[in-house]
Every structure is written in structure tokens, then in C-alpha cells.
Amino acid sequence: MRARHKPWADDYLQEHPEYVILNPLDKKGKWRDVFGNDQPIHLEIGAGKGRFVMGMAKQHPDINFIAIELAKSIIVSAVEKAVEEQPKNVKLLNFDASDLRDLFEDHEIDQIYLNFSDPWPKNRHEKRRLTYHTFLTQYQQVLKSDSKLVFKTDNRGLFEYSLMSFSHFNMLIDDVSLDLHEDNDPLNVMTEYEEKFSKRGHPIYRVEASFKS
């Protein structure tokens, strides 16, 4: 997701520590203390402008949500949404999520969402795909036993690759949708990308998978 450079973004993030965790490495193993309760913690990798995490937080007030986005000029839009909506169960990280084990202790997370990740279609970039086996190893380590990885994309090639990757990793495929919006899931919360591609008539693919105990 590309966005115009916003020179004010850094100051804006600094001004809202109630939502933006400025020193996330220091919170490893302490995320329940950050939220001040023992509710389950769900993690979104690639939060974009925050539509998904804000929608999920509103739909599930009994769950805490952490959303990670690398691009400062994009996550600032998520912070603006948080300031407006004032959720009690959302924290935002402007951080490179290349290794989640830097941020979370083993089994600290209850569910992970990968929404419309970069497909990196060229073979030489396979290792950058967020469903490549090295990333799956990270997810397995930070997730609790039998917790779910929920993956959505409009890219059929990436979806098929991810199903193969999950299978090779010996994961359990719990649910698959080849046209999510045709299924009319009333609990589905759309991302910005999802709405954009759906309006163009693109099918949205989703899979829920879990790691064997």
C-alpha cells in the first residue's frame, strides 16, 4: 500500500502513546500488562489504514488487538481512526514485523491475521511472502497451541501457494472460502484493499489454519 509522505506523521504518532506503542521491544512478554487485563490477544500483520483492526475491536470488545504496520505514512491513518473512535482494546505498532519473536514471548498470542499481504510473485522473492515456512515457524512459536492463523487475499496465486505452504508445514486447514463475499459471512470485517478489490468483482479468498499441537 502506497501513501503520500506525511511529514507530520512522526509527531502525531508520538503524541498518542495511548494507542501507539513507541517501544514495543520492551513489551515482550508483558502485553497483557499493556492492556491491563487478561483478555485474549489477536495480532494483525500489515494493518494498513486500520479499518480491519478497528472493526474487529468494535465487534469483539472482549479481545485485545495489536496491529503492526511498517509504513509510517499509512499507520498514521489508523491512529487517526483510533483517536476518533477511542477503542479500549487496540494498540498500534509502527514496526518491521520481520521477526515476531523479537516482540512476543512463546505462546503470547491467541490469533494472527494476514490481510492482503504483498504477493511477491517472482520466485526469487519467495522468502518474503508472509506464508513462507520461515514465517510460519515464527507464528507457531508466538501463538498458543491450537490457535488460528487467518489469511485473506485477492491474489489466487498467493492463496494457492499459501495452502501448499500450510500443508507442507503440516498445519490443519480448518476453513477455506474461494469467494468470501459470495458466502455472505455476517462477521467478516473488510479491509480497505478488500473493499476496493471486491467492488472490481474480484473474488476474495480466505483460509483459517492452525498448527498441530
Short mmCIF file of C-alpha atoms in Angstrom, two decimals:
data_model
loop_
_atom_site.label_atom_id
_atom_site.label_comp_id
_atom_site.label_asym_id
_atom_site.label_seq_id
_atom_site.Cartn_x
_atom_site.Cartn_y
_atom_site.Cartn_z
CA MET A 1 0.00 0.00 0.00
CA ARG A 2 1.46 3.33 -1.07
CA ALA A 3 0.72 6.64 0.56
CA ARG A 4 1.89 10.18 0.22
CA HIS A 5 4.66 11.22 2.55
CA LYS A 6 3.21 12.91 5.62
CA PRO A 7 5.93 14.94 7.35
CA TRP A 8 3.71 15.41 10.40
CA ALA A 9 3.21 11.66 10.90
CA ASP A 10 6.12 11.12 13.28
CA ASP A 11 4.99 13.86 15.66
CA TYR A 12 1.39 12.60 15.52
CA LEU A 13 2.42 9.09 16.50
CA GLN A 14 4.50 10.45 19.36
CA GLU A 15 1.50 12.45 20.60
CA HIS A 16 -0.70 9.37 21.03
CA PRO A 17 1.04 6.81 23.26
CA GLU A 18 -2.41 5.65 24.42
CA TYR A 19 -2.64 3.82 21.07
CA VAL A 20 0.87 3.80 19.61
CA ILE A 21 3.42 1.66 21.42
CA LEU A 22 6.66 3.53 20.82
CA ASN A 23 8.98 0.99 22.46
CA PRO A 24 7.41 -2.37 21.53
CA LEU A 25 10.57 -4.42 22.11
CA ASP A 26 10.32 -3.56 25.82
CA LYS A 27 6.83 -5.06 25.98
CA LYS A 28 7.82 -8.61 25.05
CA GLY A 29 6.11 -10.96 27.48
CA LYS A 30 4.21 -8.05 29.03
CA TRP A 31 1.43 -7.37 26.54
CA ARG A 32 -1.34 -8.27 28.95
CA ASP A 33 0.08 -5.68 31.31
CA VAL A 34 -0.02 -3.15 28.48
CA PHE A 35 -3.75 -3.76 28.07
CA GLY A 36 -4.32 -4.08 31.79
CA ASN A 37 -6.37 -7.28 31.56
CA ASP A 38 -6.16 -10.98 30.70
CA GLN A 39 -8.27 -10.92 27.54
CA PRO A 40 -7.03 -12.90 24.52
CA ILE A 41 -4.63 -11.03 22.24
CA HIS A 42 -5.11 -11.09 18.46
CA LEU A 43 -2.43 -9.78 16.11
CA GLU A 44 -2.83 -8.24 12.65
CA ILE A 45 0.30 -8.07 10.49
CA GLY A 46 0.02 -5.32 7.91
CA ALA A 47 -2.65 -3.09 9.39
CA GLY A 48 -2.85 -0.57 6.58
CA LYS A 49 -5.09 2.35 7.49
CA GLY A 50 -6.69 0.45 10.34
CA ARG A 51 -10.17 -0.33 9.05
CA PHE A 52 -9.93 -4.04 9.87
CA VAL A 53 -8.49 -3.75 13.37
CA MET A 54 -10.93 -1.00 14.35
CA GLY A 55 -13.86 -3.01 13.04
CA MET A 56 -12.71 -6.15 14.83
CA ALA A 57 -12.12 -4.27 18.08
CA LYS A 58 -15.66 -2.91 17.96
CA GLN A 59 -17.11 -6.33 17.12
CA HIS A 60 -15.09 -8.11 19.82
CA PRO A 61 -14.65 -5.87 22.89
CA ASP A 62 -13.62 -8.96 24.87
CA ILE A 63 -10.48 -9.39 22.74
CA ASN A 64 -7.36 -7.20 22.69
CA PHE A 65 -5.91 -6.33 19.28
CA ILE A 66 -2.36 -5.43 18.26
CA ALA A 67 -1.87 -4.19 14.71
CA ILE A 68 1.53 -3.81 13.06
CA GLU A 69 2.24 -1.58 10.07
CA LEU A 70 5.69 -0.64 8.79
CA ALA A 71 4.77 2.44 6.75
CA LYS A 72 4.52 5.48 9.00
CA SER A 73 2.50 7.48 6.47
CA ILE A 74 -0.09 4.69 6.43
CA ILE A 75 -0.38 3.73 10.08
CA VAL A 76 -0.96 7.37 10.97
CA SER A 77 -4.43 6.95 9.39
CA ALA A 78 -5.09 4.05 11.77
CA VAL A 79 -4.06 6.25 14.69
CA GLU A 80 -6.45 8.94 13.50
CA LYS A 81 -9.26 6.36 13.47
CA ALA A 82 -8.31 5.27 16.99
CA VAL A 83 -8.30 8.84 18.27
CA GLU A 84 -11.76 9.33 16.78
CA GLU A 85 -13.29 6.02 17.89
CA GLN A 86 -11.37 5.64 21.19
CA PRO A 87 -11.26 1.83 21.42
CA LYS A 88 -10.08 0.41 24.73
CA ASN A 89 -8.66 -2.77 23.19
CA VAL A 90 -6.33 -1.63 20.37
CA LYS A 91 -2.60 -0.97 20.28
CA LEU A 92 -0.73 0.03 17.12
CA LEU A 93 2.90 -0.64 16.26
CA ASN A 94 4.90 1.20 13.60
CA PHE A 95 7.42 -1.60 13.32
CA ASP A 96 9.10 -4.06 10.98
CA ALA A 97 7.50 -7.42 11.76
CA SER A 98 10.25 -9.46 10.10
CA ASP A 99 10.70 -11.50 13.28
CA LEU A 100 7.77 -11.58 15.68
CA ARG A 101 9.89 -13.36 18.25
CA ASP A 102 11.53 -10.01 18.97
CA LEU A 103 8.15 -8.68 20.08
CA PHE A 104 6.37 -11.60 21.69
CA GLU A 105 7.21 -14.43 24.03
CA ASP A 106 6.35 -18.00 23.12
CA HIS A 107 2.58 -18.57 23.08
CA GLU A 108 1.73 -14.97 23.96
CA ILE A 109 -0.67 -14.50 21.03
CA ASP A 110 -4.09 -16.11 20.57
CA GLN A 111 -4.71 -15.47 16.85
CA ILE A 112 -2.94 -13.94 13.84
CA TYR A 113 -4.45 -12.19 10.82
CA LEU A 114 -2.66 -11.77 7.50
CA ASN A 115 -4.74 -9.48 5.29
CA PHE A 116 -3.85 -8.81 1.65
CA SER A 117 -0.14 -9.33 2.13
CA ASP A 118 2.26 -8.46 -0.68
CA PRO A 119 2.20 -11.50 -3.02
CA TRP A 120 5.85 -11.14 -4.08
CA PRO A 121 5.08 -13.04 -7.30
CA LYS A 122 8.64 -13.57 -8.53
CA ASN A 123 10.23 -16.85 -7.50
CA ARG A 124 13.37 -15.14 -6.24
CA HIS A 125 11.24 -13.26 -3.71
CA GLU A 126 9.50 -16.35 -2.30
CA LYS A 127 11.21 -15.94 1.08
CA ARG A 128 9.50 -12.56 1.53
CA ARG A 129 5.98 -13.99 1.37
CA LEU A 130 4.38 -13.94 4.79
CA THR A 131 3.25 -17.54 4.37
CA TYR A 132 6.75 -18.81 3.59
CA HIS A 133 7.83 -21.53 6.03
CA THR A 134 10.25 -19.32 8.00
CA PHE A 135 7.35 -17.01 8.87
CA LEU A 136 5.16 -19.98 9.74
CA THR A 137 7.83 -21.05 12.22
CA GLN A 138 7.56 -17.65 13.90
CA TYR A 139 3.77 -17.78 14.02
CA GLN A 140 3.82 -21.23 15.55
CA GLN A 141 6.22 -20.06 18.23
CA VAL A 142 4.31 -16.95 19.34
CA LEU A 143 0.83 -18.49 19.04
CA LYS A 144 -0.79 -20.56 21.74
CA SER A 145 -1.42 -24.21 20.95
CA ASP A 146 -4.31 -24.80 18.52
CA SER A 147 -4.62 -21.08 17.79
CA LYS A 148 -5.62 -19.93 14.32
CA LEU A 149 -3.87 -18.14 11.50
CA VAL A 150 -6.46 -16.33 9.36
CA PHE A 151 -5.32 -15.36 5.86
CA LYS A 152 -7.22 -13.24 3.30
CA THR A 153 -6.15 -12.20 -0.19
CA ASP A 154 -7.49 -11.39 -3.63
CA ASN A 155 -4.42 -12.98 -5.24
CA ARG A 156 -5.22 -16.54 -6.32
CA GLY A 157 -1.57 -17.39 -6.92
CA LEU A 158 -0.59 -16.36 -3.40
CA PHE A 159 -3.60 -18.18 -1.98
CA GLU A 160 -2.71 -21.44 -3.71
CA TYR A 161 0.92 -21.04 -2.67
CA SER A 162 -0.15 -20.44 0.93
CA LEU A 163 -2.36 -23.54 1.02
CA MET A 164 0.60 -25.58 -0.20
CA SER A 165 2.88 -23.93 2.34
CA PHE A 166 0.46 -24.68 5.17
CA SER A 167 0.16 -28.28 4.02
CA HIS A 168 3.92 -28.77 3.80
CA PHE A 169 4.21 -27.32 7.31
CA ASN A 170 1.74 -29.95 8.49
CA MET A 171 -0.86 -27.39 9.51
CA LEU A 172 -4.55 -28.14 9.83
CA ILE A 173 -6.77 -26.38 7.29
CA ASP A 174 -9.87 -25.53 9.29
CA ASP A 175 -11.91 -23.49 6.81
CA VAL A 176 -11.49 -22.36 3.20
CA SER A 177 -13.50 -19.84 1.18
CA LEU A 178 -12.88 -19.29 -2.53
CA ASP A 179 -15.33 -16.38 -2.67
CA LEU A 180 -15.75 -14.90 0.79
CA HIS A 181 -18.31 -12.26 -0.15
CA GLU A 182 -20.43 -14.79 -2.01
CA ASP A 183 -20.55 -16.73 1.25
CA ASN A 184 -22.06 -13.66 2.96
CA ASP A 185 -20.27 -14.14 6.27
CA PRO A 186 -22.03 -11.65 8.57
CA LEU A 187 -18.97 -11.43 10.83
CA ASN A 188 -16.48 -10.58 8.08
CA VAL A 189 -14.75 -7.24 8.61
CA MET A 190 -13.35 -5.77 5.41
CA THR A 191 -10.01 -4.08 4.92
CA GLU A 192 -9.51 -1.09 2.63
CA TYR A 193 -8.00 -3.34 -0.02
CA GLU A 194 -10.80 -5.87 0.33
CA GLU A 195 -13.49 -3.31 -0.40
CA LYS A 196 -11.51 -1.98 -3.36
CA PHE A 197 -10.97 -5.37 -4.99
CA SER A 198 -14.45 -6.65 -4.19
CA LYS A 199 -16.03 -3.65 -5.92
CA ARG A 200 -14.00 -4.58 -9.00
CA GLY A 201 -15.57 -8.02 -8.94
CA HIS A 202 -12.50 -9.87 -7.68
CA PRO A 203 -13.22 -12.93 -5.50
CA ILE A 204 -11.75 -12.74 -2.01
CA TYR A 205 -10.03 -15.87 -0.73
CA ARG A 206 -9.80 -16.77 2.93
CA VAL A 207 -8.37 -19.67 4.87
CA GLU A 208 -8.25 -20.42 8.57
CA ALA A 209 -5.44 -22.77 9.57
CA SER A 210 -3.92 -23.97 12.81
CA PHE A 211 -0.72 -25.61 13.95
CA LYS A 212 -0.88 -29.16 15.25
CA SER A 213 -0.10 -29.48 18.94
#
